[in-house]
Short mmCIF file of C-alpha atoms in Angstrom, two decimals:
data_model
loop_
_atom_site.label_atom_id
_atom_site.label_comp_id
_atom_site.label_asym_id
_atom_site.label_seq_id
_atom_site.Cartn_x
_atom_site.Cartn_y
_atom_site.Cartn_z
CA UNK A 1 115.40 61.36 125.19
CA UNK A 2 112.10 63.15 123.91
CA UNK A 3 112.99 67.33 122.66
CA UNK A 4 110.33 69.17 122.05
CA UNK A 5 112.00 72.03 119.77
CA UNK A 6 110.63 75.26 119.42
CA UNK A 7 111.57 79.21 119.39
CA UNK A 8 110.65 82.51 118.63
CA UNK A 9 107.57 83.19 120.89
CA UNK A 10 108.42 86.82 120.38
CA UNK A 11 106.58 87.47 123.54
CA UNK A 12 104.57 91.40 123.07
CA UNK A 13 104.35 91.65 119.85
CA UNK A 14 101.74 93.30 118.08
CA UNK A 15 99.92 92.54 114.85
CA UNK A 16 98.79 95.43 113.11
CA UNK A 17 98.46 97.56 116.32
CA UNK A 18 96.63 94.44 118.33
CA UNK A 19 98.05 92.72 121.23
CA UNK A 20 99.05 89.34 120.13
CA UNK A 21 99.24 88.19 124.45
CA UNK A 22 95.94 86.66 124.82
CA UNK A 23 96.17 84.60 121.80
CA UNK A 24 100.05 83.59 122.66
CA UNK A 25 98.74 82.87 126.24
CA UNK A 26 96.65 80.37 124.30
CA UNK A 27 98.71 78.57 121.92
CA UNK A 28 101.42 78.09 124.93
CA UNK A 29 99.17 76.79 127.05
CA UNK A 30 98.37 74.38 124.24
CA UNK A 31 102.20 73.51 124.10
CA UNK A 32 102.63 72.60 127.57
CA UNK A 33 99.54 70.11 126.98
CA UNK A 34 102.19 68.92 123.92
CA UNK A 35 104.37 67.95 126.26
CA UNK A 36 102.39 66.17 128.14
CA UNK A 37 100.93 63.80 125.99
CA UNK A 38 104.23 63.48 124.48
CA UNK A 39 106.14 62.54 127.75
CA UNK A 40 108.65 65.16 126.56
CA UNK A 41 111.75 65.43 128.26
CA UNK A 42 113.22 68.55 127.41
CA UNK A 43 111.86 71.80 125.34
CA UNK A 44 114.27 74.37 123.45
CA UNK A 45 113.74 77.76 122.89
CA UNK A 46 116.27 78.65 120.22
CA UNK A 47 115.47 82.42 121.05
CA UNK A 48 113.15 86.05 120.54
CA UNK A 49 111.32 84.98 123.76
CA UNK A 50 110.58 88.28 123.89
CA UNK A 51 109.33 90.87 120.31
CA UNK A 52 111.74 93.89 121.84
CA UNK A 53 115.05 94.54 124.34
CA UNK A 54 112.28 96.20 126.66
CA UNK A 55 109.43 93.41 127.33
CA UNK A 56 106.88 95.06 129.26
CA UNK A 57 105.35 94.21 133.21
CA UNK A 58 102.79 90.77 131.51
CA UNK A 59 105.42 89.64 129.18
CA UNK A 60 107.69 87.97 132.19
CA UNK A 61 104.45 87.12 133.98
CA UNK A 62 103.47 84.94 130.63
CA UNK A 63 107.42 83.80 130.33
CA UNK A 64 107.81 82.59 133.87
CA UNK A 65 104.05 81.28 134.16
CA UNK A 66 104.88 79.14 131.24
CA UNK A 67 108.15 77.86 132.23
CA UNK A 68 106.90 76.81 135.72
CA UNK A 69 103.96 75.29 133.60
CA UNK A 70 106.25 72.94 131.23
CA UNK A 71 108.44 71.91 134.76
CA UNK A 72 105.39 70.91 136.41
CA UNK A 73 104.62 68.52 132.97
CA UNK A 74 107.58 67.04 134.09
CA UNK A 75 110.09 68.86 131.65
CA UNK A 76 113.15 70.69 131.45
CA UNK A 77 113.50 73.44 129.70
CA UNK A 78 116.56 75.53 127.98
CA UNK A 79 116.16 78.81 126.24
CA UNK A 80 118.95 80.97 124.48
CA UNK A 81 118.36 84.54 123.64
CA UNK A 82 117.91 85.49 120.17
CA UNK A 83 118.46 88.82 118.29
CA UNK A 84 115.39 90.86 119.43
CA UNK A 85 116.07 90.26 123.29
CA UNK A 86 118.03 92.15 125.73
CA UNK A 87 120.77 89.34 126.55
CA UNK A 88 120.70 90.99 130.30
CA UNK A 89 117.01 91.28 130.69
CA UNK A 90 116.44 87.73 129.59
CA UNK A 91 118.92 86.23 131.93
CA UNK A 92 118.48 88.08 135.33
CA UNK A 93 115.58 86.22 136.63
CA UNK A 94 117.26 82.62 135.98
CA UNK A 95 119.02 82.35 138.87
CA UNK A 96 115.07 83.15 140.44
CA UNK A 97 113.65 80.11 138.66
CA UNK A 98 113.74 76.68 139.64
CA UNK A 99 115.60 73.96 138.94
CA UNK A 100 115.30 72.41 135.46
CA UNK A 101 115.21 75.53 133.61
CA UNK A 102 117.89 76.48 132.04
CA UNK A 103 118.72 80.40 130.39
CA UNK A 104 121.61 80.68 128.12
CA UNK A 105 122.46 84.32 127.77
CA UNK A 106 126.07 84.75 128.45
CA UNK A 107 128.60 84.74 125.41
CA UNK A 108 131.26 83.17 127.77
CA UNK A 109 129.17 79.86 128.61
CA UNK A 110 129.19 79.04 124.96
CA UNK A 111 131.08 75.34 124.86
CA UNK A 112 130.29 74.87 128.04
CA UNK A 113 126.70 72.82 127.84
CA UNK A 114 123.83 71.76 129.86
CA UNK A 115 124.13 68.24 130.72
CA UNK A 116 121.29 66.30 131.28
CA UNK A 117 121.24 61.82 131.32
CA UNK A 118 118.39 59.53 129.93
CA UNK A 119 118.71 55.82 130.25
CA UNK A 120 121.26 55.79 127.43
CA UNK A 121 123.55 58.18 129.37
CA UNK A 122 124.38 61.60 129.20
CA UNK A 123 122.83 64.22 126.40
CA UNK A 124 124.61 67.38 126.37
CA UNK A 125 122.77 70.79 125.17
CA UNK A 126 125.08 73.36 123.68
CA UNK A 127 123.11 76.75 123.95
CA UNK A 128 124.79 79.55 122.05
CA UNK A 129 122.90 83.31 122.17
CA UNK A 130 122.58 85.28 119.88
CA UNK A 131 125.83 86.66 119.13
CA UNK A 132 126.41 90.28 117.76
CA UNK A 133 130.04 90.62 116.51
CA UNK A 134 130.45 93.66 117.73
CA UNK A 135 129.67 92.74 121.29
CA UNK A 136 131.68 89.60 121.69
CA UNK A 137 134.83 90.99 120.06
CA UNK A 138 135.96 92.25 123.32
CA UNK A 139 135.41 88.32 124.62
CA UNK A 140 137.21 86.97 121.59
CA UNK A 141 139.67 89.55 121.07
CA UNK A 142 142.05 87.65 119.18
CA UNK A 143 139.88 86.65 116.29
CA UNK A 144 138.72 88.88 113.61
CA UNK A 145 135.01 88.65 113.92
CA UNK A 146 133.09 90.23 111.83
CA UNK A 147 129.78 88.67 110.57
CA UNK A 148 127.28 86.09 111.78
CA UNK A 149 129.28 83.30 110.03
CA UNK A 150 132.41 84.00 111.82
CA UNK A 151 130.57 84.37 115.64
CA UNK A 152 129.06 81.30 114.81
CA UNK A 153 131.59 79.45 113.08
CA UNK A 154 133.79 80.56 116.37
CA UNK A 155 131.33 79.28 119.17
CA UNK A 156 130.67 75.58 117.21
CA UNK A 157 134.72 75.24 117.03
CA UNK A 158 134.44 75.90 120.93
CA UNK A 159 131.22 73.17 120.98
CA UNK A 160 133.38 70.64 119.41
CA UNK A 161 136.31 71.21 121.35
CA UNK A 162 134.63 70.25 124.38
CA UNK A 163 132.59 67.54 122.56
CA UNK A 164 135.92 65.82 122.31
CA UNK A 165 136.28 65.73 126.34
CA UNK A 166 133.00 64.43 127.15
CA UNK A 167 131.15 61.49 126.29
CA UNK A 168 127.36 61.37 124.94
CA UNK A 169 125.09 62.98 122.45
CA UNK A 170 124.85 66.50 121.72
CA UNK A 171 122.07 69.30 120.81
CA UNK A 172 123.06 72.55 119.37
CA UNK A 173 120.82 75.45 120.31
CA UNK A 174 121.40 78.82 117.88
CA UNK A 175 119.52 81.80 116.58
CA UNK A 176 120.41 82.77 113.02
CA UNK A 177 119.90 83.15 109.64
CA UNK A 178 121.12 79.62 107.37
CA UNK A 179 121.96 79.62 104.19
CA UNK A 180 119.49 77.30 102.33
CA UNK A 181 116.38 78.34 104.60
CA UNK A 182 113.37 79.34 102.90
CA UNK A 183 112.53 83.14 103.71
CA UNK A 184 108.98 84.08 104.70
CA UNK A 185 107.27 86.94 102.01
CA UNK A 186 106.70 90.23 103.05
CA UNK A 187 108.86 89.93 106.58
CA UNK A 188 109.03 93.17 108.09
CA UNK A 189 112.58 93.23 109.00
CA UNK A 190 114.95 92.29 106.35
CA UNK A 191 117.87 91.03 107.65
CA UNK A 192 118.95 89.24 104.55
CA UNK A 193 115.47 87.59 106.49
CA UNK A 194 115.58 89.71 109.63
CA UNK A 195 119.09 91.38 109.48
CA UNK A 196 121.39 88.47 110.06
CA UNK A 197 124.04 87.84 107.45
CA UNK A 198 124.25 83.81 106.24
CA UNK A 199 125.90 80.99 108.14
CA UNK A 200 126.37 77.97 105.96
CA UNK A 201 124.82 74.85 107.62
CA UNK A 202 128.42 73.26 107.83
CA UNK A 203 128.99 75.49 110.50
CA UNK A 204 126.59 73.17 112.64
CA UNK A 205 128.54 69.79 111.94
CA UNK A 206 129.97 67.24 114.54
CA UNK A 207 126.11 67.40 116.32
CA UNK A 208 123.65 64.98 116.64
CA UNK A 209 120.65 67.49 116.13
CA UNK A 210 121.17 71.37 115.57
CA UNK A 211 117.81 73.36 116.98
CA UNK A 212 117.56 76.52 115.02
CA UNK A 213 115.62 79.50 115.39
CA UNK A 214 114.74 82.85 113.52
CA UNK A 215 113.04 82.14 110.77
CA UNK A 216 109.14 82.14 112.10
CA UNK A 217 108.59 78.60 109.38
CA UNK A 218 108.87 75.21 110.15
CA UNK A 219 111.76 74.07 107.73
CA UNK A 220 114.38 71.43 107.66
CA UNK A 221 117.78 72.27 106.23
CA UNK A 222 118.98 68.73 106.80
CA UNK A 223 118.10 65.88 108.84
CA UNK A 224 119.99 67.18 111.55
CA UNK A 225 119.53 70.99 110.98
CA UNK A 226 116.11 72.49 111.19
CA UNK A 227 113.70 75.06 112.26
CA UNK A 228 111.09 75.06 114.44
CA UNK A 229 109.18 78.29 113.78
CA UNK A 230 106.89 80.49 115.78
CA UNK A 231 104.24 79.64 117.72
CA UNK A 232 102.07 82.34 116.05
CA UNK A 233 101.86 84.08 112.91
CA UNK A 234 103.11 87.05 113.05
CA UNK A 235 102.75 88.36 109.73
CA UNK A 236 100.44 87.48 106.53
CA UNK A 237 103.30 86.56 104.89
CA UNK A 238 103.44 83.87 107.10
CA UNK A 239 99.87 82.53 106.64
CA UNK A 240 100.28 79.41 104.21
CA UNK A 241 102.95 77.97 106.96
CA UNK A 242 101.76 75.70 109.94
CA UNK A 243 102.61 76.58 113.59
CA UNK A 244 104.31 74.26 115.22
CA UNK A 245 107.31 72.82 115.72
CA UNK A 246 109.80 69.75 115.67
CA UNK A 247 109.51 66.64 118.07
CA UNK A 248 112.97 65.02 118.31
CA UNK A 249 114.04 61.94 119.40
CA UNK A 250 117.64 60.61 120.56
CA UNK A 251 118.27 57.11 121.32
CA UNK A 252 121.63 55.70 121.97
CA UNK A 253 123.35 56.06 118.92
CA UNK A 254 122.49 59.77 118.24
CA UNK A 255 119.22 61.12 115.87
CA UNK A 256 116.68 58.45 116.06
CA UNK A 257 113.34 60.41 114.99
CA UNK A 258 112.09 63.90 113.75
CA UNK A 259 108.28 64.87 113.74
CA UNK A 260 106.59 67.52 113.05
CA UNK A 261 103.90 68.80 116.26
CA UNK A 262 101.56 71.41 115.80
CA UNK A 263 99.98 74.12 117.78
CA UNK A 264 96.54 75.48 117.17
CA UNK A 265 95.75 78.73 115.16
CA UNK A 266 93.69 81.01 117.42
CA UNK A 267 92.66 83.27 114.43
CA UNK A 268 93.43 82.45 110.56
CA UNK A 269 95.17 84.86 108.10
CA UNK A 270 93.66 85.04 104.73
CA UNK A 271 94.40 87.38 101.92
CA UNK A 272 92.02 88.58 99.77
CA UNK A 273 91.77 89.97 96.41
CA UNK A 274 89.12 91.52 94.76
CA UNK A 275 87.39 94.53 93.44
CA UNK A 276 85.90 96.60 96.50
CA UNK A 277 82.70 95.82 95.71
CA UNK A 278 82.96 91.76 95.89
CA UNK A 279 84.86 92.49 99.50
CA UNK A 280 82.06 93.96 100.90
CA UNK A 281 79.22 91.75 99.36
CA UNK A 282 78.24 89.76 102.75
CA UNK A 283 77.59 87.22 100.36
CA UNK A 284 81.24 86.60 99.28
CA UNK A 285 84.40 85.35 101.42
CA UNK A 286 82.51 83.58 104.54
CA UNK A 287 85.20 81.77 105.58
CA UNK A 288 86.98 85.44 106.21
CA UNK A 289 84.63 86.72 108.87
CA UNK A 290 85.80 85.39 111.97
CA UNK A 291 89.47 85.55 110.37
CA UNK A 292 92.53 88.36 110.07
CA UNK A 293 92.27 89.51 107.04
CA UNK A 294 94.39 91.54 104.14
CA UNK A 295 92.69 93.34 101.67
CA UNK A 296 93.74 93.83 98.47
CA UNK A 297 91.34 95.56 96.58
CA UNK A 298 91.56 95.70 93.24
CA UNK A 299 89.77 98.22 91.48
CA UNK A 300 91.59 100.58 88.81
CA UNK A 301 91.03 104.27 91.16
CA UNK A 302 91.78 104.08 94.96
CA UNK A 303 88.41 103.84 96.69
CA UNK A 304 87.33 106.01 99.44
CA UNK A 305 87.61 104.98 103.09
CA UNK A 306 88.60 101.41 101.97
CA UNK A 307 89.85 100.43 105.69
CA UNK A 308 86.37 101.54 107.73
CA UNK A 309 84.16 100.31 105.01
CA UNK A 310 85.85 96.93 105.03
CA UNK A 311 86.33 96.62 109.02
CA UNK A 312 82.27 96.25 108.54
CA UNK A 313 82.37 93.57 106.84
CA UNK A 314 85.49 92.14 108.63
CA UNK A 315 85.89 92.95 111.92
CA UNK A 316 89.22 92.05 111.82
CA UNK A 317 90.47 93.10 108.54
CA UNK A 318 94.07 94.83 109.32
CA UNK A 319 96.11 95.43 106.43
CA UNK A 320 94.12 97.10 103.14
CA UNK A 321 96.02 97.93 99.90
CA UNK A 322 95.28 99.06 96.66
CA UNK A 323 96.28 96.56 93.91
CA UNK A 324 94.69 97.29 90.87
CA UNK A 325 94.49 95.03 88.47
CA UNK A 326 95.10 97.26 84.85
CA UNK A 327 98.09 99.62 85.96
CA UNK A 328 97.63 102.45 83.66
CA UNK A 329 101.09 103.81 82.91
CA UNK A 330 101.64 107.36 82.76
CA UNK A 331 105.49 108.84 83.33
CA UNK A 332 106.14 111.99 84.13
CA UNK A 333 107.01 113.33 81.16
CA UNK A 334 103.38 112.72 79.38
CA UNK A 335 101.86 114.16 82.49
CA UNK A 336 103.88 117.62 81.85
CA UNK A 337 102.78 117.37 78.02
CA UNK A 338 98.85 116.73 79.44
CA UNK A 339 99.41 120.19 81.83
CA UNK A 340 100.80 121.93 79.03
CA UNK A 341 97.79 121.51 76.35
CA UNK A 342 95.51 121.98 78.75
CA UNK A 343 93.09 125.25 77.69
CA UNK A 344 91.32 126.17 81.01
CA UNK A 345 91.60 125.21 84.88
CA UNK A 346 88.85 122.76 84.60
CA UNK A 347 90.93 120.72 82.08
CA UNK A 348 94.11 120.99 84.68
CA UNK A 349 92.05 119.24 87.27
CA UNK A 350 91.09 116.60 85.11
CA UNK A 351 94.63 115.81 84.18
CA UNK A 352 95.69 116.04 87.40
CA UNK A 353 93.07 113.16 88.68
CA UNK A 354 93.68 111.06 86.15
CA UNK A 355 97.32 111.24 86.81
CA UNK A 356 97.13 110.43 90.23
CA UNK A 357 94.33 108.05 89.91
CA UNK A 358 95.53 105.28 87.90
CA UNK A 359 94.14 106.63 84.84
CA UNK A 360 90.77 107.28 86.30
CA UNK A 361 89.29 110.81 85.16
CA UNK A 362 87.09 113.04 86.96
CA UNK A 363 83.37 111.41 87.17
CA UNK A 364 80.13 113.37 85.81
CA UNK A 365 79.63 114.58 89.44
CA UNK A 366 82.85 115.53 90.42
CA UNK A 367 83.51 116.95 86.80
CA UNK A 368 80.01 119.17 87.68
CA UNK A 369 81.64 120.06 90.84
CA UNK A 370 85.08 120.85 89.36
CA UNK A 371 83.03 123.44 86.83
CA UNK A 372 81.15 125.13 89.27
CA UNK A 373 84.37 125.63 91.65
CA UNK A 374 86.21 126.67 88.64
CA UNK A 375 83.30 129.13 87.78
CA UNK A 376 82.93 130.68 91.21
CA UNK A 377 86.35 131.15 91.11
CA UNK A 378 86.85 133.19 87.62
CA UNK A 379 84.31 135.51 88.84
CA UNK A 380 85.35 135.94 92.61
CA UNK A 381 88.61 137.05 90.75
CA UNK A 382 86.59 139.62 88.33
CA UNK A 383 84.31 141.20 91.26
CA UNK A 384 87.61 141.47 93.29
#
């Protein structure tokens, strides 16, 4: 049996304020062709279908379009929820889809798997959703449950249990955070890597192949354990790490083959880092044009209107910071001592600027400025 493994499609989410739909529309489209010219059998979704609990009207239009799309390529399909969908919202249209695709939403199904033969016999998919221990305590009332680990730990007991009454392979489908995984830089939501606590990767013994998903990089945590990644990046942080996913293959005896498949990159991510000046030379950074791009500019004083000027240059430049490169260190307490041996307002202002500008004084011009203000000021106060 041919798997294509995948997850986290995170289905309407943005990137820095910009729809991320159209190019998603692209990349799955792309997958389905995957599975074609793989003859793929079956293809996980180890959860975060959808970015948020409340998907809006063209996320379930690009959901079900693309399921129907991977049945007619002659595939089933099984998805579990993961922890940024609404278990309930994810699972209500299932019974409206056809045969062959499977959603795994409901706490209570967990050891009870999706069945489907090859010519070896039968291959059994355990999906487990994401499970929040505060909302399948009430299921599991006897057991203390408290963390990811123990949910988890929990439903793969109640996988092996049945694995011991049936006969045939087995796939484990979860969404979580493992212990051992490599976290992605800058990730918005830290949940010890997106707010899930640790499950060791023992928890996921006794299975032939465990399909993970939450963290948005291809890794493998063992040759049975891995993730597959999302389909997009989502975040610069994630821009050195291929998209993508696993191709797995069972033959009789269990695991035969793991491979790595990858999707195409609709629009690169490339971080830059430079003095202002170099960013905007059209001369400099050509391969960053046509890409997203994060601007770290590096200049010792913040620059004015960094974000405009650069979306000139880079039309899609969304992220700007300033990094300079000499941080000029200047505590509080020496910027009280500056303000107090200061002999005129003109003096203040400088200290002031060069406190809150990495160092950076007043310039000739804005000094000039600062004296006449200062001027017009002392003798506004006289005349009045």
């Amino acid at each position: 049996m041919r798997i294509l493994h995948t997850s986290d499609w995170h289905i309407g989410r943005t990137f820095h304020g910009s729809s991320t739909l159209d190019a998603l529309r692209s990349v799955l489209a792309a997958l389905v062709d995957q599975v074609r010219e793989n003859n793929v059998d079956v293809v996980i979704v180890a959860g975060d279908v959808f970015d948020s609990a409340m998907p809006a009207a063209d996320c379930y239009t690009l959901l079900t379009d693309t399921l129907v799309a991977l049945r007619d390529a002659d595939a089933q399909v099984i998805v579990t929820s993961g922890n940024h969908d609404s278990a309930a919202r994810l699972g209500f249209q299932s019974k409206l889809l056809r045969d062959g695709i499977f959603i795994v939403t409901d706490p209570r199904s967990v050891g009870i798997p999706v069945t489907l033969d090859d010519e070896f016999g039968p291959v059994n998919f355990y999906g487990i959703p994401f499970l929040e221990p505060s909302l399948v305590r009430h299921i599991w009332n006897d057991l203390p449950l408290r963390s990811q680990r123990d949910t988890l730990t929990h439903a793969m007991e109640r996988v092996r249990e049945d694995m011991q009454t049936r006969s045939g392979r087995s796939v484990a489908i979860a969404h979580c955070f493992a212990a051992g995984v490599d976290p992605t830089p800058q990730l918005e939501r830290d949940i010890q890597q997106g707010g899930l606590d640790v499950v060791p990767i023992e928890v996921f013994s006794g299975v032939d192949y465990a399909a993970l998903g939450h963290i948005h990089g291809r890794q493998r945590l063992s040759d049975h354990v891995r993730y597959a990644g999302a389909p997009l990046h989502y975040n610069f942080g994630e821009g050195d790490k291929p998209r993508g996913g696993w191709l797995v293959e069972l033959d009789a005896d269990g695991l035969s083959t793991v491979s790595p498949f990858e999707l195409p990159v609709p629009r690169a991510l490339v971080t830059l880092t430079a003095p202002l000046e170099d960013l905007l030379d059209p001369d400099l950074f050509p391969e960053a044009t046509s890409a997203w791009v994060f601007a770290r500019y590096t200049d010792t004083a913040p620059q004015a209107d960094p974000m405009r000027r650069l979306q000139a240059r880079f039309p899609h430049c969304a992220k700007v910071v300033h990094a300079p490169s000499v941080v000029h260190e200047d505590h509080a307490d020496s910027f009280g001592a500056r303000v107090r041996a200061v002999r005129n307002d003109a003096e203040l202002f400088e200290a002031f600027l060069t406190h809150v500008r990495n160092g950076v004084g007043a310039s000739e011009a804005e000094s000039h400025i600062i004296r006449e203000l200062v001027a017009e000021r002392s003798l506004a106060e006289v005349s009045g």
